[in-house]
Coordinates of C-alpha atoms and ligand atoms in Angstrom, one line a residue:
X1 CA 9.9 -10.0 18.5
X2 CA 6.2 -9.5 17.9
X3 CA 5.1 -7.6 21.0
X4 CA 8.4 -6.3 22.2
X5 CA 7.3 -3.0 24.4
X6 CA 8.1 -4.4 27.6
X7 CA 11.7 -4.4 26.9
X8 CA 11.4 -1.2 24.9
X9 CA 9.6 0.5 27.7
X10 CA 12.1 -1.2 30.2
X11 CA 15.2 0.1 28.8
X12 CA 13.7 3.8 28.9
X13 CA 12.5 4.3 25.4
X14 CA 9.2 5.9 24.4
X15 CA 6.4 3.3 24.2
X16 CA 3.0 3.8 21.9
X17 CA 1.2 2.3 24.8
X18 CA 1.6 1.1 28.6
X19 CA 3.0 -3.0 28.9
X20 CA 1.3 -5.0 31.5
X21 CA 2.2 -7.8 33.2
X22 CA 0.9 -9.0 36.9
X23 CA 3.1 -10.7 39.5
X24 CA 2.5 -14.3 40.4
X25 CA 0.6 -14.8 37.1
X26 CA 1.8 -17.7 36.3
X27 CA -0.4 -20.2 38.7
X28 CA -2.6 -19.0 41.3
X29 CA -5.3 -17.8 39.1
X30 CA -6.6 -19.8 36.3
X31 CA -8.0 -23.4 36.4
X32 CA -6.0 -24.1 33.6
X33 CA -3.2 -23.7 35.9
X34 CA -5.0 -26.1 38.7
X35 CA -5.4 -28.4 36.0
X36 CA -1.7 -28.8 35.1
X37 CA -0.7 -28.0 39.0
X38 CA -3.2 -31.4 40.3
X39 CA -1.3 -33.9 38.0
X40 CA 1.8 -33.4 41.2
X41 CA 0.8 -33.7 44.2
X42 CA 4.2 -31.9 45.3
X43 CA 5.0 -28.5 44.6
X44 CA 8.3 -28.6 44.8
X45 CA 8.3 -31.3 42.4
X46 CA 6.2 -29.1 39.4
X47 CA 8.6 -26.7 39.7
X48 CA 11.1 -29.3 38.5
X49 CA 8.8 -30.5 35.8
X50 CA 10.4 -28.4 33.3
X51 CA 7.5 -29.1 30.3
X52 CA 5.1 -28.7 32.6
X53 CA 6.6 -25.5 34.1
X54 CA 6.7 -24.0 30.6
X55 CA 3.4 -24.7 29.7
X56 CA 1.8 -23.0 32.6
X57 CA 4.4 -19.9 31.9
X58 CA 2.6 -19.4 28.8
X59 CA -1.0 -19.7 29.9
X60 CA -1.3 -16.6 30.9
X61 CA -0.1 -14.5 27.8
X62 CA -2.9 -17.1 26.0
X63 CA -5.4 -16.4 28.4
X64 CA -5.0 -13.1 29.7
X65 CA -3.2 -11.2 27.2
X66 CA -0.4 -10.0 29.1
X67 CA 2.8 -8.6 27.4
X68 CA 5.4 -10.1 29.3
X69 CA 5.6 -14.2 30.5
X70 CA 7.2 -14.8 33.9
X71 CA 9.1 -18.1 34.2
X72 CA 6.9 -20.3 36.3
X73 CA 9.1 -21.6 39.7
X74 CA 10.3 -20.5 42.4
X75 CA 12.9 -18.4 44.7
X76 CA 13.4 -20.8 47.0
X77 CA 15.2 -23.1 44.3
X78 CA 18.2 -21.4 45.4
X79 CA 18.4 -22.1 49.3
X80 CA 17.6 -25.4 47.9
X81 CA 20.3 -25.6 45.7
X82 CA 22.9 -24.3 47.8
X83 CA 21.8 -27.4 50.1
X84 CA 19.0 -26.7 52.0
X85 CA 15.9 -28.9 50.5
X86 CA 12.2 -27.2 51.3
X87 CA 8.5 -28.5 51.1
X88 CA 5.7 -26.9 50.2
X89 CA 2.7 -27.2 52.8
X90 CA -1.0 -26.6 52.4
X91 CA -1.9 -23.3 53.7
X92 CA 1.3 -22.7 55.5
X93 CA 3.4 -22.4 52.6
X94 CA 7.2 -23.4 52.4
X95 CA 9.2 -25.5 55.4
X96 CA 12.5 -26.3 55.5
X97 CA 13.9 -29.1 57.4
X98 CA 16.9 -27.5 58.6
X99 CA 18.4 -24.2 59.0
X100 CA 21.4 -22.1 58.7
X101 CA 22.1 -21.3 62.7
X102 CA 26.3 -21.0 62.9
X103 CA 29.3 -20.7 61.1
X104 CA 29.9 -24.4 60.0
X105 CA 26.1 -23.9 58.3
X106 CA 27.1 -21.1 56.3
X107 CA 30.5 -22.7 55.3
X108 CA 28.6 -26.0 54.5
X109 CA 26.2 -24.4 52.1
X110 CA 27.4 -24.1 48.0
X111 CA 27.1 -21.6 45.5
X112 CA 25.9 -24.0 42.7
X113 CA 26.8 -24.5 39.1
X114 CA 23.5 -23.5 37.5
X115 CA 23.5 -26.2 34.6
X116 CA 24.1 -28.5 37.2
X117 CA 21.7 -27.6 40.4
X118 CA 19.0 -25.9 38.3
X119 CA 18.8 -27.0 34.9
X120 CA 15.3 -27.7 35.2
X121 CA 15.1 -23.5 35.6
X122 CA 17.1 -23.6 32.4
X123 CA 15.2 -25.9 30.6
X124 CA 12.0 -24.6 31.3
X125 CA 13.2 -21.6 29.9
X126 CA 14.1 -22.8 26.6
X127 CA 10.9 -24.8 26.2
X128 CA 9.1 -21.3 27.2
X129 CA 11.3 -19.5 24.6
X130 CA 10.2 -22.2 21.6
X131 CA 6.7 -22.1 22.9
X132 CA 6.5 -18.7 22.9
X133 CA 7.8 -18.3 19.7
X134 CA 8.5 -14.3 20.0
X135 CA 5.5 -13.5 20.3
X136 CA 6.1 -11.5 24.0
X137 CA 9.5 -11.1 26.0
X138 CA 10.3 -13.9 28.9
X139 CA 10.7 -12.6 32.4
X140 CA 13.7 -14.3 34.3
X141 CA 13.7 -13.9 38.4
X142 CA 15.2 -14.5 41.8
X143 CA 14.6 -13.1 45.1
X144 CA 16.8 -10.7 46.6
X145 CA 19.5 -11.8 49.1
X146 CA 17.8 -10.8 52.0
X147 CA 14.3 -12.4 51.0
X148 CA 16.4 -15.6 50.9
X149 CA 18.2 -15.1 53.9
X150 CA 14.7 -14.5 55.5
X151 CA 13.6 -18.2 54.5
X152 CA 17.4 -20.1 54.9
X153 CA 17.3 -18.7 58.9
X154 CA 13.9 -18.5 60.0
X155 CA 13.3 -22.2 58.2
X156 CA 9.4 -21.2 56.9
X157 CA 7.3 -18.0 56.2
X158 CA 6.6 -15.7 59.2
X159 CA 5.1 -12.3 59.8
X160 CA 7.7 -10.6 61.9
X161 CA 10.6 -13.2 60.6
X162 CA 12.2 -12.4 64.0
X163 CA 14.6 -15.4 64.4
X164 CA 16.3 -14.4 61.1
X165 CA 16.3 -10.4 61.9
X166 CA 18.3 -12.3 65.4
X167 CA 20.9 -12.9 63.5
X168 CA 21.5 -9.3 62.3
X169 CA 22.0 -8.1 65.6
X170 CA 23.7 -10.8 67.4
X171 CA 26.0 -11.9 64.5
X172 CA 26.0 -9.1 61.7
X173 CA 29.8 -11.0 60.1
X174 CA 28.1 -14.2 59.8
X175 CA 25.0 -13.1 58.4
X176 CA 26.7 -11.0 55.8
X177 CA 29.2 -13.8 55.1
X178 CA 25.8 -16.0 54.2
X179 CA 24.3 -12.5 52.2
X180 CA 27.0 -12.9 50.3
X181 CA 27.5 -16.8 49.4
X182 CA 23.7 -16.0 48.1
X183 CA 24.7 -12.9 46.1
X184 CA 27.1 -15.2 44.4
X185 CA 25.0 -17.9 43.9
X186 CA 22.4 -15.9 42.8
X187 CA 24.2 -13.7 40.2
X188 CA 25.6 -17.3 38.6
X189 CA 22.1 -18.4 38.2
X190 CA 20.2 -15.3 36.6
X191 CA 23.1 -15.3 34.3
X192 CA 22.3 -18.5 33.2
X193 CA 18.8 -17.7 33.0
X194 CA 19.5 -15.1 30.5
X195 CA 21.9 -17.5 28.6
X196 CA 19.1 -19.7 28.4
X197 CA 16.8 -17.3 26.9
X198 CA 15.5 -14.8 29.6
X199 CA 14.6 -11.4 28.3
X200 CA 14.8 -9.2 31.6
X201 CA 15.4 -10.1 34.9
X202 CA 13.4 -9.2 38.2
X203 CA 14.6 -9.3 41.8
X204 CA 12.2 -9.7 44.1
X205 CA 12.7 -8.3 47.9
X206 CA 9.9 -9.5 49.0
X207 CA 10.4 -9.2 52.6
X208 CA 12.1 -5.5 52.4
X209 CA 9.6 -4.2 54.5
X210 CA 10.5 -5.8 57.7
X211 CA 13.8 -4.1 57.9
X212 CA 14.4 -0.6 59.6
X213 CA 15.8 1.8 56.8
X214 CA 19.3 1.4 58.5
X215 CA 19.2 -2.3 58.3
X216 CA 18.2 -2.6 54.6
X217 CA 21.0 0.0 53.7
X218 CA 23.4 -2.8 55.8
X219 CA 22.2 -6.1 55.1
X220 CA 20.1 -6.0 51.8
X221 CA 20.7 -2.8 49.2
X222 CA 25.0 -3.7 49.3
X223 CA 24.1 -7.0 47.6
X224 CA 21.2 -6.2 45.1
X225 CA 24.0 -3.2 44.2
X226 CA 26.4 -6.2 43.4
X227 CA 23.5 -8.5 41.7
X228 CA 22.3 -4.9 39.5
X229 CA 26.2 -4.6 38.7
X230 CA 27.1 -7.8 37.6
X231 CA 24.6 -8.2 35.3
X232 CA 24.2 -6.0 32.3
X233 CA 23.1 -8.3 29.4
X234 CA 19.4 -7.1 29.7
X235 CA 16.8 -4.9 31.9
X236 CA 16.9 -5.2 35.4
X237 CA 14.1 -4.7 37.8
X238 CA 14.5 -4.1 41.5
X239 CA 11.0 -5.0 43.9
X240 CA 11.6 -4.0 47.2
X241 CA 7.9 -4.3 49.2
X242 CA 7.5 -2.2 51.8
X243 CA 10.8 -0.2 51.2
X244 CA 9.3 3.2 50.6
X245 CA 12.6 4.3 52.6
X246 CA 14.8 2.8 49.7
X247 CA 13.6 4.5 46.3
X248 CA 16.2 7.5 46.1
X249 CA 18.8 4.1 46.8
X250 CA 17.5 2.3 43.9
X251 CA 17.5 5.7 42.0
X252 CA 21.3 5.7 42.3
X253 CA 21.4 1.8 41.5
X254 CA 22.7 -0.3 38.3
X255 CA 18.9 -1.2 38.0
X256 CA 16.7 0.0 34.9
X257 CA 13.0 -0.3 36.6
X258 CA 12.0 0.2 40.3
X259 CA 9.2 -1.6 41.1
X260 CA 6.4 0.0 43.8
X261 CA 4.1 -1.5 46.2
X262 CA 0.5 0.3 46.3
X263 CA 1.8 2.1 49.4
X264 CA 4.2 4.3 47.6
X265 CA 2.6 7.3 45.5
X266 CA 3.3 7.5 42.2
X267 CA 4.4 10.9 42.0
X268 CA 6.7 11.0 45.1
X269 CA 8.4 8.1 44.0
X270 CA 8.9 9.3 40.7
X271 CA 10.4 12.5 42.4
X272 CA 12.9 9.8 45.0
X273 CA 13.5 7.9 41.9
X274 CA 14.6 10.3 39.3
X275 CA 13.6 10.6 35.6
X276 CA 16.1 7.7 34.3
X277 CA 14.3 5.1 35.6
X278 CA 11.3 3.2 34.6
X279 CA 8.6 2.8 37.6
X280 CA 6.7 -0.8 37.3
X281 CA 3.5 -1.3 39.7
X282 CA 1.4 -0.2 41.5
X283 CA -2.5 -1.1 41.7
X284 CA -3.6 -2.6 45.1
X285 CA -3.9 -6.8 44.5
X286 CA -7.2 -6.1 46.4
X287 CA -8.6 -3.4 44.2
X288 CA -9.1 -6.7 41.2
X289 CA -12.0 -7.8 43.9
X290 CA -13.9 -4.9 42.6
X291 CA -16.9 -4.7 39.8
X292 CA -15.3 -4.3 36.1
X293 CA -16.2 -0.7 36.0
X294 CA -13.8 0.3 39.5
X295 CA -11.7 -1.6 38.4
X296 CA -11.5 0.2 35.1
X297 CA -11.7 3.3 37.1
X298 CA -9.0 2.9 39.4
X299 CA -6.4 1.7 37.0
X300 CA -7.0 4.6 34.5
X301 CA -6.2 6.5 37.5
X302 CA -3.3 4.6 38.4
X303 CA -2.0 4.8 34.8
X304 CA -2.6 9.1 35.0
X305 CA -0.3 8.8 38.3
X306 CA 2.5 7.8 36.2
X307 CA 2.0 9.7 33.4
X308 CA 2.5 7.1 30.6
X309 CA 6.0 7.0 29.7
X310 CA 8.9 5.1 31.8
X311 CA 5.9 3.3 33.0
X312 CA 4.8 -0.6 33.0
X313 CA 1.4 -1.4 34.5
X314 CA 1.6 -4.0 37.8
X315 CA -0.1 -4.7 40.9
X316 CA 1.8 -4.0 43.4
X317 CA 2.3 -7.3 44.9
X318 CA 1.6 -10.3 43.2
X319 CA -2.1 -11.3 42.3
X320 CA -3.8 -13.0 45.0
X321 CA -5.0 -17.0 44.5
X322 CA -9.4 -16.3 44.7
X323 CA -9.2 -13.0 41.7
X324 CA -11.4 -14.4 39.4
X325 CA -9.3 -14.5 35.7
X326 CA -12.1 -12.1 34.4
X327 CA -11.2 -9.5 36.9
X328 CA -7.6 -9.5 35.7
X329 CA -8.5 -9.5 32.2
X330 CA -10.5 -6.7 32.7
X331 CA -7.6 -4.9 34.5
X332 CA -5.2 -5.9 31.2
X333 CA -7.7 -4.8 28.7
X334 CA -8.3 -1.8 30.6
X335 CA -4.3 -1.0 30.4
X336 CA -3.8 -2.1 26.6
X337 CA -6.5 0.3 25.6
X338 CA -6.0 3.4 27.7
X339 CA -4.9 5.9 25.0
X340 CA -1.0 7.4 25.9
X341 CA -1.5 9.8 22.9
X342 CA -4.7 11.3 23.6
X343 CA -3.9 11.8 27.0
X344 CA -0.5 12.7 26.8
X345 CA 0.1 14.2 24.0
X346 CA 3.3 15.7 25.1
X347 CA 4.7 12.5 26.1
X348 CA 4.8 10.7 22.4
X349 CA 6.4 13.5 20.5
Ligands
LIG1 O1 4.9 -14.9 38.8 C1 4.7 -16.1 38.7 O2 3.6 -16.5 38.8 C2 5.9 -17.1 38.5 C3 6.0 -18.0 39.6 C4 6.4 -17.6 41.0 C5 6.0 -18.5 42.1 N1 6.6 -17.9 43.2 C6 5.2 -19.7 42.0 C7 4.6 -20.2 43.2 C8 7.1 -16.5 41.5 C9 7.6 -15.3 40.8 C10 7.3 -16.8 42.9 C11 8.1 -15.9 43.7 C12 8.0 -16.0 45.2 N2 7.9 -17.2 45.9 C13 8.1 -15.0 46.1 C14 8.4 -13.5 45.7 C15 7.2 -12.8 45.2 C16 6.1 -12.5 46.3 O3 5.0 -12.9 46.1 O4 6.5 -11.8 47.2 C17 8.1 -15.5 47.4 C18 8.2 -14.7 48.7 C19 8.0 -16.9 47.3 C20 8.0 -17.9 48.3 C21 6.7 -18.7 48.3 N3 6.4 -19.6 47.3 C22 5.7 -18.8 49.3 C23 5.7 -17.9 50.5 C24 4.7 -19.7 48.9 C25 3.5 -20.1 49.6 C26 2.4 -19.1 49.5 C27 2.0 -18.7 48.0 O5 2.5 -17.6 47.6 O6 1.2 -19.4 47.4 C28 5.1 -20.2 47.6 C29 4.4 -21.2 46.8 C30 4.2 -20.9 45.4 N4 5.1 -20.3 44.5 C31 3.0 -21.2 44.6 C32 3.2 -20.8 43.3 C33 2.3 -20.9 42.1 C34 1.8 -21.9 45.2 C35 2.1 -23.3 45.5 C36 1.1 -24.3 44.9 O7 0.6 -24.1 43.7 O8 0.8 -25.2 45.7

């Protein structure tokens, strides 16, 4: 592979320079993403447009000069192939039609064949892998159990996801028996991303932070364990926002990189964390609204935080929809030429 220091970096070895990659980067930002994204009305159609899922994956490592592509779809495919279909809405974001309330829900639900249910994932992948051509490593994904569970219960996005957290208290056995049925499910289907071409793997916990420390050690860090320990054909990266309360947990984990939200300070978490892992993040989304020159300023001094080794450069959530593409470039270039060696010189020995 051409540009391999993402996976190089992610598997703990010492890298001539800090990878980048943002999350989300694939759609959201760059009209050439609108362009492809107006020819289907539906999202949850694209997603299943497997050439035109591919091209957009690229686009950004054209465009931006990232080091890593991320597979453009989704983590809802899962819910919806394990039975429960979704749509996509216009400033309210995803909707399911129905819900998993009681027992005879959870038991109706499947744990998918991947070539079957999501081939269109698969494909996508391999058409990314040709298109690609080795030039940078493919980033496979799926969100975390709990995430999931967040969206299969509660039916759409929600700020407090209340109704969901309901069931954790009123009926913790059938909420863990439908954790589990999406473990399974979901450790089948990033295996067959990686048989189809995926380089590394990223779990995203995007709704981490909702849960009391107590609660994620019951209902979500058991079954990312099981996802980190059934999987051990290539990097894995855990992305827990908001669990500042969980990095000595994913310091003890099957996992290869943490990933931190701009909450969590660099040093600290290095310190909960331990010196195995590799630490991916951290730059506030909002801090890419800047001028070129704070924005230059405030990654160099993210990248100092970490130290540059065991470190590959994020935001620390994914990239919001109005950054102009500029302002992320900017942020990339800023990354790619920010000098481990001279500043470090300890560190590349
Ligand atoms: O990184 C990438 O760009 C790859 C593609 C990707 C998408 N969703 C495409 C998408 C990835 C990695 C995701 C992950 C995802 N999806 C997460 C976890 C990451 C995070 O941001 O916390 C979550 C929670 C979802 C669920 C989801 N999908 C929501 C809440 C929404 C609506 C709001 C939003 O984020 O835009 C989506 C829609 C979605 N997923 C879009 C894209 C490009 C926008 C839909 C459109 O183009 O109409």
């Amino acid at each position: 592979m051409k540009n391999d220091l993402l996976i190089r970096c992610a598997k703990g070895e010492q890298v001539e320079r800090v990878p980048v990659w943002l999350m989300r980067q694939a759609g959201r930002i760059l009209p050439e993403y609108r362009a492809v994204r107006a020819k289907f009305p539906n999202f949850v159609e694209f997603v299943k447009q497997s050439e035109a899922a591919a091209e957009v994956t690229v686009q950004p490592v054209d465009i931006l000069g990232v080091d890593a592509a991320i597979i453009f779809s989704d983590i809802l495919v899962i819910p919806e192939a394990m039975g429960l279909p979704y749509t996509m809405v216009e400033k309210k974001g995803p909707v399911f039609s129905s819900t998993i309330q009681n027992a005879a829900d959870v038991e109706r639900l499947q744990i998918p064949i991947p070539e079957e249910k999501l081939g269109y994932v698969l494909e996508a992948i391999q058409l990314t892998k040709q298109a690609l051509a080795d030039r940078v490593p493919l980033i496979g994904f799926a969100g975390a159990p709990f995430t999931i569970f967040c969206y299969m219960v509660e039916g759409s996005g929600s700020k407090t996801f209340s109704k969901a957290k309901k069931m954790l208290y009123q009926a913790p056995a059938l909420a863990h028996q439908l954790l589990q049925k999406i473990t399974d499910s979901t450790i089948h289907y990033l295996k067959a991303q990686i048989g189809a071409g995926a380089d590394l793997i990223q779990v995203f916990d995007s709704w981490a932070g909702i849960l009391s420390p107590q609660s994620y050690a019951t209902f979500a860090l058991p079954y990312i364990k099981q996802i980190c320990e059934a999987i051990d054909e290539v990097p894995k990266t855990v992305f827990a926002k908001g669990a500042y309360f969980a990095r000595e947990a994913f310091g003890k984990m099957a996992c290869d990189v943490v990933g931190l939200d701009w909450t969590m300070n660099p040093q600290e978490s290095r310190k909960l964390v331990g010196t195995q892992k590799v630490l991916q993040g951290n730059l506030d989304p909002c801090a890419l609204y800047a001028d070129f020159k704070d924005i230059e300023q405030q990654t160099v001094q993210m990248l100092e935080a970490f130290g540059g080794q065991k470190h590959i450069a994020n935001l620390g959530h994914g990239v919001y929809p109005d950054i102009q593409p500029d302002h992320v470039k900017c942020f990339v270039e800023t990354v790619q030429s920010f000098e481990i060696a001279d500043r470090f010189p300890a560190s590349t020995n």
